[in-house]
Amino acid sequence: MGEFDLIARYFTRPVRRNPLGVGDDCALLQPAPGMQLAVSTDLLVEGRHFLSTVDPERLGHKALAVNLSDLAACGAQPLAFTLSLSLPQVDERWLAGFARGLFALADTHACELVGGDTTRGPLCINITVFGEVPAGQALLRSGARAGDDLWVSGTLGDARLALEAFRGTVSLPQDVFEAARRRLEQPQPRVALGLALRGLATAAIDLSDGLAGDLGHVLRASRVGAAIEGTAAAGLFAAGRGGFRLPEAQVQDLVFAGGDDYELAFTAPAGRRAGVEAAAMRAGAPVTRIGRVRAEPGLVVVDAQGVARPVDPAGFDHFGGP
Amino acid sequence: MGEFDLIARYFTRPVRRNPLGVGDDCALLQPAPGMQLAVSTDLLVEGRHFLSTVDPERLGHKALAVNLSDLAACGAQPLAFTLSLSLPQVDERWLAGFARGLFALADTHACELVGGDTTRGPLCINITVFGEVPAGQALLRSGARAGDDLWVSGTLGDARLALEAFRGTVSLPQDVFEAARRRLEQPQPRVALGLALRGLATAAIDLSDGLAGDLGHVLRASRVGAAIEGTAAAGLFAAGRGGFRLPEAQVQDLVFAGGDDYELAFTAPAGRRAGVEAAAMRAGAPVTRIGRVRAEPGLVVVDAQGVARPVDPAGFDHFGGP
């Protein structure tokens, strides 16, 4: 217990939002009148979600970032989080770095640690995050309507590109690798954009598993389909914007099945284009219109010649990795 | 992903409380007006919190029970929970058992699964539980006052007794072992008692690490001390009530440092004895008055001769286990 009390000390800070502070049996939270509490939880396991060699400061950032990204996708304002941490041993250098990265991002979003649990075991990190959203205004997956525009924030594919470089299936110039690695290890959750899209977007999701898969959740929940313009999608590939070239099939893999992008994909009525663009500008988040929601189920990509091909999830594997 | 979709299916049930059901980016919760949300989280790791051989149904029960016990200690009414589960492989028999135990207890307390995360990895279970308590009425650790009675619910020591039997440091008759093992593997959280103690108890905690250690948290948070009557404490030893005998020093270990009891320890003004007893009766939870809160810091045990000895946490080790 003694050394795990020590761990707890790294995560004990003055608390404003929870009237108890960390350390009673429960944390107490009280959403403002008329507000709902948005709750999301993510479990990160060493070897599966991060490499054992990752900088602990970046890991602390990412563990919270992936949760804040879920709040962003619901248009919720971050409030608080709990942290459960299982560690093989107490490594003070590691803990200090992890706490630094975690709290730097938490402070950016005024999101407070209100409780948690630490134990000895395999390296696992579970964060549960709480946000506030006016009742009935959360952005859901189920609101997309035929005719809506389909939008994506930022750029896609860099995180997967870095992963492929770590795996040795692609060789990258140093500057491309460093930029891609930052995207993989320090994703920036689109919290401001999620808030700005309340009342504008009809549906939203954050892109953690890849555009094709995550968009599929929206389309199924909304009982619609979508057509994506291939050229617009290819233009989302971040490293490509910097002039780095890859075979077209690999760019498609990165954009449609990249994963770990933590951008938002969302839908909005065509009549709200100016509103969406103004909201994105206010939020400091570039957005790109990449297609259209349609009544026919399924996801298709339309090429420059206007030919629509269904997106086949099994078709994304042009790196030949392990 | 495919097989982990399968896992998710074991945990997908009709949801009433969360307006979205499981499956959007966030769950949405709305405490009733004037209510605070009590939040607690516990991480259970194989080999540390449970044996690999444990019946999965009992494990599903226990994973939720230890969290509900934290709500009980705050006097909160269970509402909902999230589940993060990391599994080395998909074993349908195991999953079906785990889900059965988990949902049986959840249904008993009308506590709904509203979200979660599943992944491949070492066997780790993280549950975050949500309860409701009227603002300002939560039972805290910090409210004990000198002169208050000190109470404990149920009996103590059986869970640790079962653990010592598994470790081979003690040999038990079959019926004693089975009863003790049930306490270790299927603790019953004192939710009804926690609710009944609102407005009566001045402080409360659930006993997960052992009476001496957990009571220490209350005493420090309340800036008080306590004197426990040794005979009353020894009377809490469950197996002893059934006639099973152990050396006195071992009984002390089990009662004061047993752990995994998931009973409540609480304090209440001496003038509320009848009220406490009536509340406990209503809640179906036997309670025993074992001592007194006093102004002098620290915890002492008073023997039958009236001699007070300080409780030394390092003194509990009369099993000589590994």
XYZ file of C-alpha atoms in Angstrom:
644
model
C 0.000 0.000 0.000
C 2.788 2.408 0.927
C 4.197 2.809 -2.534
C 0.736 3.083 -3.993
C -0.032 5.913 -1.622
C 3.001 7.483 -3.267
C 1.397 7.069 -6.692
C -1.764 8.688 -5.434
C 0.293 11.679 -4.385
C 1.215 12.363 -8.026
C -2.462 12.736 -8.806
C -3.611 14.728 -5.792
C -4.177 18.376 -6.593
C -6.472 21.078 -5.278
C -9.970 20.315 -6.585
C -12.578 22.976 -7.242
C -15.433 21.185 -8.938
C -15.935 18.190 -6.651
C -17.033 19.533 -3.257
C -15.125 16.682 -1.553
C -11.795 16.640 -3.336
C -10.245 13.318 -4.270
C -10.304 10.856 -1.377
C -13.827 10.121 -0.126
C -15.648 6.961 -1.187
C -17.278 8.805 -4.078
C -16.762 12.048 -5.942
C -19.844 14.277 -6.048
C -20.807 16.061 -9.255
C -23.715 18.364 -9.868
C -24.535 19.407 -13.427
C -26.047 22.880 -13.689
C -29.876 23.019 -13.919
C -31.096 21.861 -17.341
C -27.787 20.204 -18.157
C -27.145 16.534 -18.830
C -23.942 14.808 -17.863
C -22.136 13.212 -20.816
C -20.027 10.233 -19.729
C -17.429 8.279 -21.673
C -14.779 5.735 -20.724
C -11.686 4.390 -22.503
C -9.303 1.638 -21.508
C -5.720 1.818 -22.825
C -3.543 -1.277 -22.557
C 0.214 -1.423 -23.140
C 1.177 -3.181 -26.361
C -2.253 -2.677 -27.838
C -2.961 1.050 -27.573
C 0.569 2.299 -27.003
C 4.145 1.048 -27.219
C 6.106 0.395 -24.031
C 8.697 2.889 -25.304
C 6.282 5.832 -25.557
C 7.225 9.009 -23.688
C 5.089 8.902 -20.482
C 4.232 12.604 -20.851
C 2.725 11.947 -24.276
C 0.920 8.901 -22.917
C -0.621 10.953 -20.093
C -1.815 13.435 -22.706
C -3.216 10.776 -25.004
C -5.040 8.830 -22.273
C -7.141 11.901 -21.514
C -7.275 13.166 -25.127
C -9.065 10.089 -26.452
C -11.744 10.554 -23.787
C -12.117 14.300 -24.382
C -12.549 13.443 -28.042
C -15.709 11.492 -27.145
C -17.057 14.537 -25.290
C -16.223 16.659 -28.350
C -18.200 14.293 -30.554
C -21.235 14.883 -28.313
C -20.761 18.655 -28.138
C -20.173 18.462 -24.369
C -18.096 20.832 -22.243
C -15.463 18.888 -20.241
C -15.962 19.001 -16.456
C -14.104 16.241 -14.671
C -12.543 12.788 -14.958
C -11.575 9.740 -12.917
C -8.352 7.813 -13.466
C -7.727 4.117 -12.802
C -4.114 3.133 -13.199
C -2.520 -0.286 -12.932
C 1.302 -0.296 -12.952
C 3.869 -3.108 -12.853
C 6.113 -1.064 -10.531
C 6.414 2.418 -9.108
C 8.738 4.400 -11.370
C 8.775 7.972 -10.157
C 10.265 9.370 -13.366
C 7.513 7.670 -15.371
C 4.766 8.844 -12.994
C 5.995 12.430 -12.984
C 5.998 12.495 -16.794
C 2.604 10.828 -17.098
C 1.050 13.246 -14.576
C 2.644 16.231 -16.361
C 1.143 15.295 -19.739
C -2.207 14.381 -18.216
C -2.658 17.577 -16.213
C -1.354 19.879 -18.955
C -4.213 18.738 -21.200
C -6.701 18.654 -18.312
C -5.858 22.251 -17.426
C -6.251 23.350 -21.057
C -9.845 22.144 -20.896
C -10.533 23.008 -17.211
C -11.244 19.314 -16.653
C -10.573 18.176 -13.081
C -9.432 14.840 -11.700
C -12.082 13.969 -9.079
C -11.329 10.361 -8.174
C -9.602 7.169 -9.130
C -7.926 3.936 -8.207
C -4.318 2.772 -8.412
C -3.013 -0.762 -8.147
C -0.084 -2.967 -9.085
C -0.590 -4.977 -12.260
C -0.023 -4.887 -16.012
C 0.148 -1.324 -17.393
C -3.507 -0.351 -17.968
C -5.034 3.123 -17.940
C -8.774 3.656 -17.665
C -10.164 7.173 -17.734
C -13.841 8.036 -17.374
C -14.638 11.594 -18.402
C -17.626 13.786 -17.552
C -18.942 16.697 -19.562
C -21.972 18.926 -19.518
C -24.412 19.503 -22.367
C -27.806 21.244 -22.359
C -30.539 18.601 -22.187
C -31.545 17.555 -25.709
C -28.637 19.323 -27.453
C -26.015 16.551 -27.466
C -24.689 15.684 -30.934
C -25.699 12.097 -31.584
C -24.791 9.498 -34.172
C -28.397 9.038 -35.147
C -29.353 12.449 -36.566
C -27.927 12.381 -40.129
C -30.526 13.001 -42.876
C -30.387 12.336 -46.620
C -29.164 15.503 -48.338
C -26.940 16.587 -45.441
C -23.360 17.572 -46.184
C -20.660 15.303 -44.781
C -17.761 17.133 -43.122
C -14.441 16.150 -41.537
C -12.232 18.333 -39.342
C -8.463 18.687 -39.755
C -6.508 16.033 -41.608
C -6.473 12.237 -41.525
C -3.965 9.418 -41.850
C -0.873 10.763 -40.103
C -1.292 8.672 -36.950
C -1.511 5.465 -38.968
C 1.410 6.612 -41.112
C 3.547 6.900 -37.969
C 2.384 3.467 -36.838
C 3.364 1.978 -40.198
C 6.787 3.652 -39.885
C 7.207 2.081 -36.410
C 6.188 -1.251 -37.955
C 8.760 -0.795 -40.716
C 6.286 -1.090 -43.599
C 7.014 2.435 -44.826
C 10.094 4.630 -44.712
C 9.568 8.338 -44.015
C 11.679 11.492 -44.233
C 12.540 12.684 -40.712
C 10.222 15.746 -40.762
C 7.256 13.727 -42.065
C 7.865 11.064 -39.411
C 8.086 13.609 -36.583
C 4.864 15.354 -37.631
C 3.072 12.023 -38.012
C 4.383 10.760 -34.688
C 3.036 13.854 -32.905
C -0.402 13.112 -34.335
C -0.175 9.488 -33.137
C 1.120 10.292 -29.666
C -0.434 13.669 -28.892
C -3.834 13.902 -30.569
C -5.669 17.184 -29.942
C -9.342 16.561 -29.130
C -11.702 18.846 -31.070
C -13.556 20.080 -27.995
C -14.085 23.675 -29.210
C -15.419 22.444 -32.552
C -17.844 20.046 -30.876
C -19.228 22.904 -28.785
C -19.461 25.204 -31.809
C -21.404 22.580 -33.776
C -24.287 22.318 -31.286
C -27.427 23.347 -33.118
C -25.670 23.117 -36.501
C -24.561 19.504 -36.957
C -27.221 16.798 -37.261
C -24.846 13.963 -36.271
C -21.230 13.637 -35.186
C -18.626 11.037 -34.231
C -14.944 11.151 -33.404
C -12.592 9.228 -35.672
C -10.732 6.715 -33.543
C -10.982 3.558 -35.664
C -10.861 5.152 -39.130
C -13.226 7.198 -41.276
C -14.923 4.281 -43.053
C -15.627 2.298 -39.894
C -16.636 5.219 -37.687
C -18.774 6.829 -40.361
C -20.446 3.442 -40.731
C -21.667 3.763 -37.126
C -23.295 7.120 -37.957
C -24.889 5.797 -41.145
C -26.319 2.721 -39.435
C -27.574 4.700 -36.418
C -29.180 7.248 -38.770
C -30.444 4.594 -41.280
C -28.877 6.412 -44.237
C -25.886 6.036 -46.574
C -23.242 8.425 -47.882
C -21.228 9.235 -50.971
C -17.713 10.603 -50.482
C -15.810 12.461 -53.215
C -12.559 10.526 -53.620
C -10.508 13.621 -54.461
C -11.739 15.510 -51.419
C -11.004 12.499 -49.193
C -7.485 12.089 -50.600
C -6.939 15.777 -49.884
C -7.402 15.041 -46.159
C -4.104 13.140 -46.065
C -1.935 15.413 -43.956
C 1.533 14.410 -45.108
C 0.306 14.654 -48.702
C -0.441 18.335 -48.181
C 3.220 18.813 -47.302
C 4.254 17.271 -50.595
C 4.987 13.728 -49.374
C 3.808 11.170 -51.944
C 2.543 7.635 -51.471
C 0.779 5.231 -53.886
C -2.916 6.108 -54.193
C -4.034 2.818 -52.633
C -1.949 3.506 -49.524
C -3.337 7.052 -49.230
C -6.824 5.514 -49.324
C -5.845 3.082 -46.544
C -4.583 5.961 -44.404
C -7.565 8.239 -44.945
C -10.346 5.641 -44.767
C -8.912 3.124 -42.315
C -6.174 5.086 -40.576
C -7.469 5.169 -37.047
C -6.251 7.239 -34.085
C -7.042 10.498 -35.922
C -9.347 11.957 -33.243
C -10.877 14.363 -35.726
C -14.643 14.827 -35.927
C -16.795 13.576 -38.799
C -20.183 15.269 -38.823
C -23.211 15.949 -40.944
C -25.145 19.206 -41.369
C -27.908 20.452 -43.686
C -26.594 21.961 -46.945
C -28.349 25.209 -45.975
C -26.008 25.587 -42.996
C -22.691 25.596 -44.886
C -21.864 29.186 -44.016
C -22.822 28.547 -40.395
C -20.604 25.474 -40.195
C -17.683 27.336 -41.712
C -18.112 30.268 -39.321
C -18.371 27.906 -36.337
C -15.235 26.036 -37.422
C -13.385 29.342 -37.820
C -14.422 30.405 -34.305
C -13.269 27.046 -32.957
C -9.938 27.295 -34.764
C -10.614 23.972 -36.489
C -10.317 23.661 -40.272
C -13.159 21.627 -41.790
C -13.565 20.050 -45.208
C -16.774 19.060 -46.954
C -16.105 15.612 -48.423
C -19.501 14.353 -49.529
C -23.205 13.939 -49.059
C -25.584 11.840 -46.995
C -28.042 9.898 -49.142
C -31.023 7.681 -48.589
C -29.468 4.522 -50.056
C -27.664 2.607 -47.290
C -23.929 2.013 -47.488
C -20.845 4.108 -48.118
C -19.541 4.763 -51.650
C -16.572 6.725 -52.961
C -17.069 8.713 -56.166
C -13.935 9.069 -58.316
C -12.946 12.017 -60.524
C -14.854 10.428 -63.427
C -18.045 10.301 -61.359
C -17.918 6.511 -60.879
C -19.196 5.376 -57.465
C -17.556 2.318 -55.858
C -18.685 0.794 -52.540
C -16.151 1.069 -49.732
C -15.019 -2.426 -48.795
C -13.553 -2.486 -45.279
C -11.548 -5.590 -46.208
C -9.969 -3.588 -49.023
C -7.739 -1.460 -46.811
C -4.452 -3.315 -46.527
C -1.851 -1.958 -48.889
C 1.016 -1.743 -46.416
C 1.566 -5.476 -46.004
C 2.539 -5.093 -42.346
C 2.902 -7.828 -39.758
C -12.651 -5.974 -34.080
C -15.094 -8.715 -35.027
C -14.673 -10.822 -31.943
C -14.765 -7.769 -29.726
C -18.063 -6.759 -31.256
C -19.124 -10.181 -30.029
C -18.035 -9.277 -26.506
C -20.003 -6.056 -26.690
C -23.074 -8.112 -27.533
C -22.917 -9.802 -24.123
C -23.254 -6.421 -22.499
C -25.890 -4.859 -24.737
C -29.300 -4.785 -23.104
C -32.307 -2.502 -23.324
C -31.425 0.703 -21.478
C -33.986 2.879 -19.751
C -31.988 5.469 -17.872
C -29.565 6.677 -20.537
C -31.669 8.317 -23.277
C -29.180 7.034 -25.899
C -28.608 3.445 -24.885
C -25.100 2.020 -25.023
C -23.345 2.874 -28.268
C -23.036 6.607 -28.864
C -19.799 8.443 -28.102
C -21.059 9.306 -24.625
C -23.789 8.155 -22.290
C -26.074 10.954 -21.065
C -27.163 11.082 -17.441
C -29.405 13.594 -15.766
C -29.695 13.591 -11.966
C -33.092 14.730 -10.707
C -33.321 18.398 -9.634
C -31.500 19.001 -6.335
C -29.574 15.744 -6.597
C -25.827 15.303 -6.838
C -24.214 12.514 -8.797
C -21.951 10.297 -6.681
C -19.188 8.715 -8.786
C -16.755 5.964 -7.889
C -14.372 3.786 -9.871
C -12.536 0.534 -9.107
C -9.977 -1.363 -11.133
C -9.722 -5.143 -10.604
C -6.671 -6.950 -11.948
C -6.265 -10.714 -12.227
C -3.811 -12.152 -9.720
C -4.110 -9.150 -7.456
C -7.851 -8.718 -6.811
C -9.047 -12.152 -7.868
C -7.619 -15.575 -8.678
C -7.579 -16.805 -12.274
C -9.633 -19.788 -11.122
C -12.563 -17.738 -9.775
C -16.022 -18.557 -11.122
C -16.703 -15.814 -13.748
C -20.269 -15.367 -12.471
C -18.957 -14.537 -9.000
C -16.348 -12.247 -10.521
C -19.019 -10.341 -12.474
C -20.929 -9.933 -9.218
C -17.895 -8.790 -7.263
C -16.655 -6.295 -9.860
C -19.907 -4.350 -9.522
C -20.372 -5.071 -5.784
C -17.153 -3.316 -4.752
C -18.296 -0.211 -6.629
C -21.845 -0.288 -5.228
C -20.243 -0.532 -1.799
C -18.654 2.898 -2.378
C -22.081 4.324 -3.235
C -23.466 2.711 -0.076
C -20.752 4.406 1.984
C -21.949 7.765 0.615
C -25.634 7.005 1.098
C -26.225 7.213 -2.665
C -28.919 5.416 -4.652
C -27.332 3.416 -7.535
C -28.288 4.655 -11.014
C -25.886 3.448 -13.684
C -22.401 2.154 -14.433
C -19.826 1.899 -17.204
C -17.696 -1.198 -17.764
C -14.205 -1.361 -19.286
C -13.005 -4.878 -19.881
C -9.669 -6.092 -21.169
C -9.506 -9.822 -21.973
C -6.678 -12.064 -23.193
C -9.063 -13.953 -25.458
C -12.770 -14.262 -26.208
C -14.105 -17.161 -24.140
C -17.876 -17.262 -24.587
C -18.468 -19.458 -21.538
C -16.492 -17.043 -19.394
C -18.264 -13.994 -20.848
C -21.712 -15.477 -20.396
C -20.952 -16.258 -16.746
C -19.411 -12.872 -16.061
C -22.374 -11.061 -17.632
C -24.839 -13.213 -15.673
C -23.253 -12.354 -12.317
C -22.839 -8.709 -13.241
C -26.407 -8.145 -14.408
C -28.007 -10.169 -11.598
C -26.525 -7.737 -9.067
C -27.152 -4.722 -11.316
C -30.822 -5.671 -11.612
C -31.136 -6.111 -7.841
C -30.150 -2.479 -7.461
C -31.801 -1.142 -10.659
C -28.358 -0.013 -11.779
C -27.982 0.153 -15.573
C -24.968 -0.399 -17.810
C -24.795 2.794 -19.917
C -21.436 2.551 -21.665
C -18.043 0.953 -21.781
C -15.023 -0.217 -23.671
C -13.694 -3.681 -24.486
C -10.260 -4.609 -25.728
C -7.781 -7.452 -25.908
C -5.151 -7.438 -23.167
C -4.415 -8.757 -19.697
C -7.590 -9.501 -17.690
C -8.556 -6.130 -16.150
C -12.011 -4.932 -15.154
C -12.747 -1.275 -14.504
C -16.226 -0.230 -13.424
C -17.293 3.357 -12.807
C -20.569 3.616 -10.937
C -23.024 6.504 -10.665
C -25.479 7.134 -7.876
C -27.798 9.916 -6.805
C -27.840 11.657 -3.450
C -29.702 14.832 -2.377
C -27.251 17.760 -2.480
C -25.520 18.109 0.883
C -26.755 14.771 2.286
C -23.941 12.443 1.176
C -22.308 10.510 4.027
C -18.707 11.690 4.145
C -15.578 10.510 5.895
C -15.069 13.882 7.514
C -18.137 14.223 9.760
C -17.251 12.119 12.846
C -17.360 14.043 16.157
C -15.906 13.213 19.573
C -18.559 11.377 21.589
C -20.170 9.718 18.550
C -20.801 5.986 18.676
C -18.775 3.831 16.317
C -20.796 1.168 14.467
C -20.052 -1.655 12.048
C -22.563 -3.555 9.904
C -22.651 -7.327 9.554
C -19.592 -9.401 10.357
C -15.896 -9.091 9.518
C -12.986 -11.343 8.696
C -14.538 -14.121 6.625
C -13.192 -12.901 3.290
C -9.637 -12.809 4.610
C -10.165 -16.197 6.255
C -11.040 -17.677 2.855
C -7.984 -16.012 1.330
C -5.752 -17.534 4.033
C -7.317 -20.935 3.329
C -6.513 -20.500 -0.395
C -2.969 -19.536 0.623
C -2.700 -22.644 2.800
C -1.906 -20.783 6.030
C -5.042 -22.058 7.755
C -7.074 -25.237 7.435
C -10.871 -24.899 7.624
C -13.820 -27.281 8.015
C -15.701 -27.488 4.706
C -18.775 -25.529 5.865
C -16.650 -22.721 7.351
C -14.603 -22.555 4.147
C -17.682 -22.399 1.914
C -19.293 -19.626 3.960
C -16.044 -17.656 4.049
C -15.482 -18.154 0.333
C -18.929 -16.752 -0.459
C -18.049 -13.632 1.508
C -14.770 -13.285 -0.422
C -16.247 -13.923 -3.852
C -19.776 -12.543 -3.557
C -19.772 -9.583 -1.192
C -23.184 -7.940 -0.717
C -22.906 -4.156 -0.839
C -24.817 -2.432 1.998
C -26.762 -0.119 -0.298
C -30.020 -0.142 1.701
C -28.162 0.575 4.935
C -26.271 3.494 3.365
C -29.573 5.023 2.252
C -31.189 4.435 5.657
C -28.272 6.154 7.434
C -28.689 9.495 5.614
C -29.421 12.105 8.256
C -28.393 9.709 11.056
C -24.726 8.859 10.521
C -22.133 11.617 10.853
C -19.485 9.751 8.812
C -19.240 6.466 6.922
C -16.803 4.346 4.938
C -16.938 0.918 3.374
C -14.487 -1.669 4.637
C -12.414 -2.836 1.695
C -8.887 -2.748 3.128
C -9.701 -3.701 6.736
C -11.319 -2.015 9.729
C -8.161 -0.463 11.197
C -6.947 1.039 7.919
C -10.312 2.215 6.639
C -11.398 3.613 9.985
C -8.073 5.460 10.003
C -9.231 7.356 6.889
C -12.381 8.486 8.713
C -10.480 9.504 11.844
C -7.905 11.523 9.906
C -10.537 13.186 7.684
C -12.587 14.068 10.804
C -9.503 15.004 12.922
C -10.571 12.716 15.768
C -9.573 9.374 17.289
C -11.519 6.314 18.445
C -11.546 3.644 21.138
C -12.834 0.196 20.167
C -13.974 -2.377 22.740
C -11.867 -5.455 22.029
C -14.603 -7.897 23.003
C -17.164 -6.242 20.739
C -14.688 -6.251 17.849
C -13.830 -9.941 18.355
C -17.564 -10.631 18.295
C -17.675 -9.366 14.694
C -15.697 -12.399 13.503
C -18.285 -14.291 11.495
C -16.896 -17.812 11.631
C -16.399 -17.371 15.385
C -20.145 -16.863 15.791
C -20.647 -20.284 14.246
C -18.387 -21.826 16.862
C -15.168 -21.986 14.832
C -12.163 -21.133 17.011
C -8.866 -19.488 16.129
C -6.097 -18.053 18.317
C -7.030 -14.584 19.585
C -4.199 -12.906 17.683
C -5.459 -14.360 14.396
C -9.030 -13.260 15.131
C -7.660 -9.738 15.669
C -5.862 -9.917 12.310
C -9.076 -10.969 10.568
C -11.302 -8.364 12.202
C -8.931 -5.394 12.111
C -6.947 -6.085 8.956
C -9.099 -8.556 7.081
C -10.004 -6.604 3.996
C -12.632 -7.371 1.348
C -15.445 -7.253 3.935
C -17.543 -4.582 2.170
C -19.405 -3.814 5.361
C -19.969 -0.203 6.462
C -18.227 1.411 9.413
C -20.014 4.576 10.507
C -20.344 7.045 13.341
C -23.525 8.560 14.809
C -24.341 10.669 17.854
C -25.057 8.601 20.991
C -28.504 10.222 21.108
C -29.430 8.508 17.839
C -28.875 4.910 18.949
C -32.537 3.964 18.639
C -32.734 5.685 15.241
C -29.686 3.816 13.961
C -31.064 0.508 15.165
C -34.436 1.145 13.560
C -32.795 2.206 10.269
C -30.619 -0.908 10.257
C -33.664 -3.074 10.918
C -35.514 -1.451 7.991
C -32.483 -2.011 5.780
C -32.173 -5.644 6.841
C -28.606 -5.045 7.958
C -27.487 -6.072 11.459
C -25.280 -3.438 13.099
C -23.025 -3.600 16.158
C -21.825 -0.723 18.300
C -18.121 -1.379 18.860
C -16.769 1.817 20.408
C -16.641 5.566 20.674
C -15.133 8.469 18.783
C -12.890 10.624 20.999
C -10.964 13.834 20.657
C -7.483 12.297 21.076
C -6.154 11.252 17.653
C -5.380 7.627 16.919
C -7.149 4.309 17.290
C -6.971 2.257 20.510
C -8.482 -1.072 21.498
C -9.726 -1.407 25.061
C -9.471 -4.932 26.517
C -11.824 -6.602 29.013
C -9.709 -5.193 31.873
C -10.198 -1.662 30.559
C -6.596 -1.333 29.334
C -6.285 0.686 26.099
C -3.594 -0.311 23.582
C -2.867 1.611 20.358
C -3.638 -0.313 17.180
C -0.375 -0.923 15.357
C -0.988 -1.652 11.661
C 2.326 -3.534 11.511
C 1.030 -5.830 14.260
C -1.457 -7.724 12.077
C 0.449 -10.702 10.722
C -0.263 -13.844 12.684
C -0.898 -16.145 9.736
C 2.683 -16.262 8.483
C 1.562 -16.543 4.879
C 3.640 -15.914 1.790
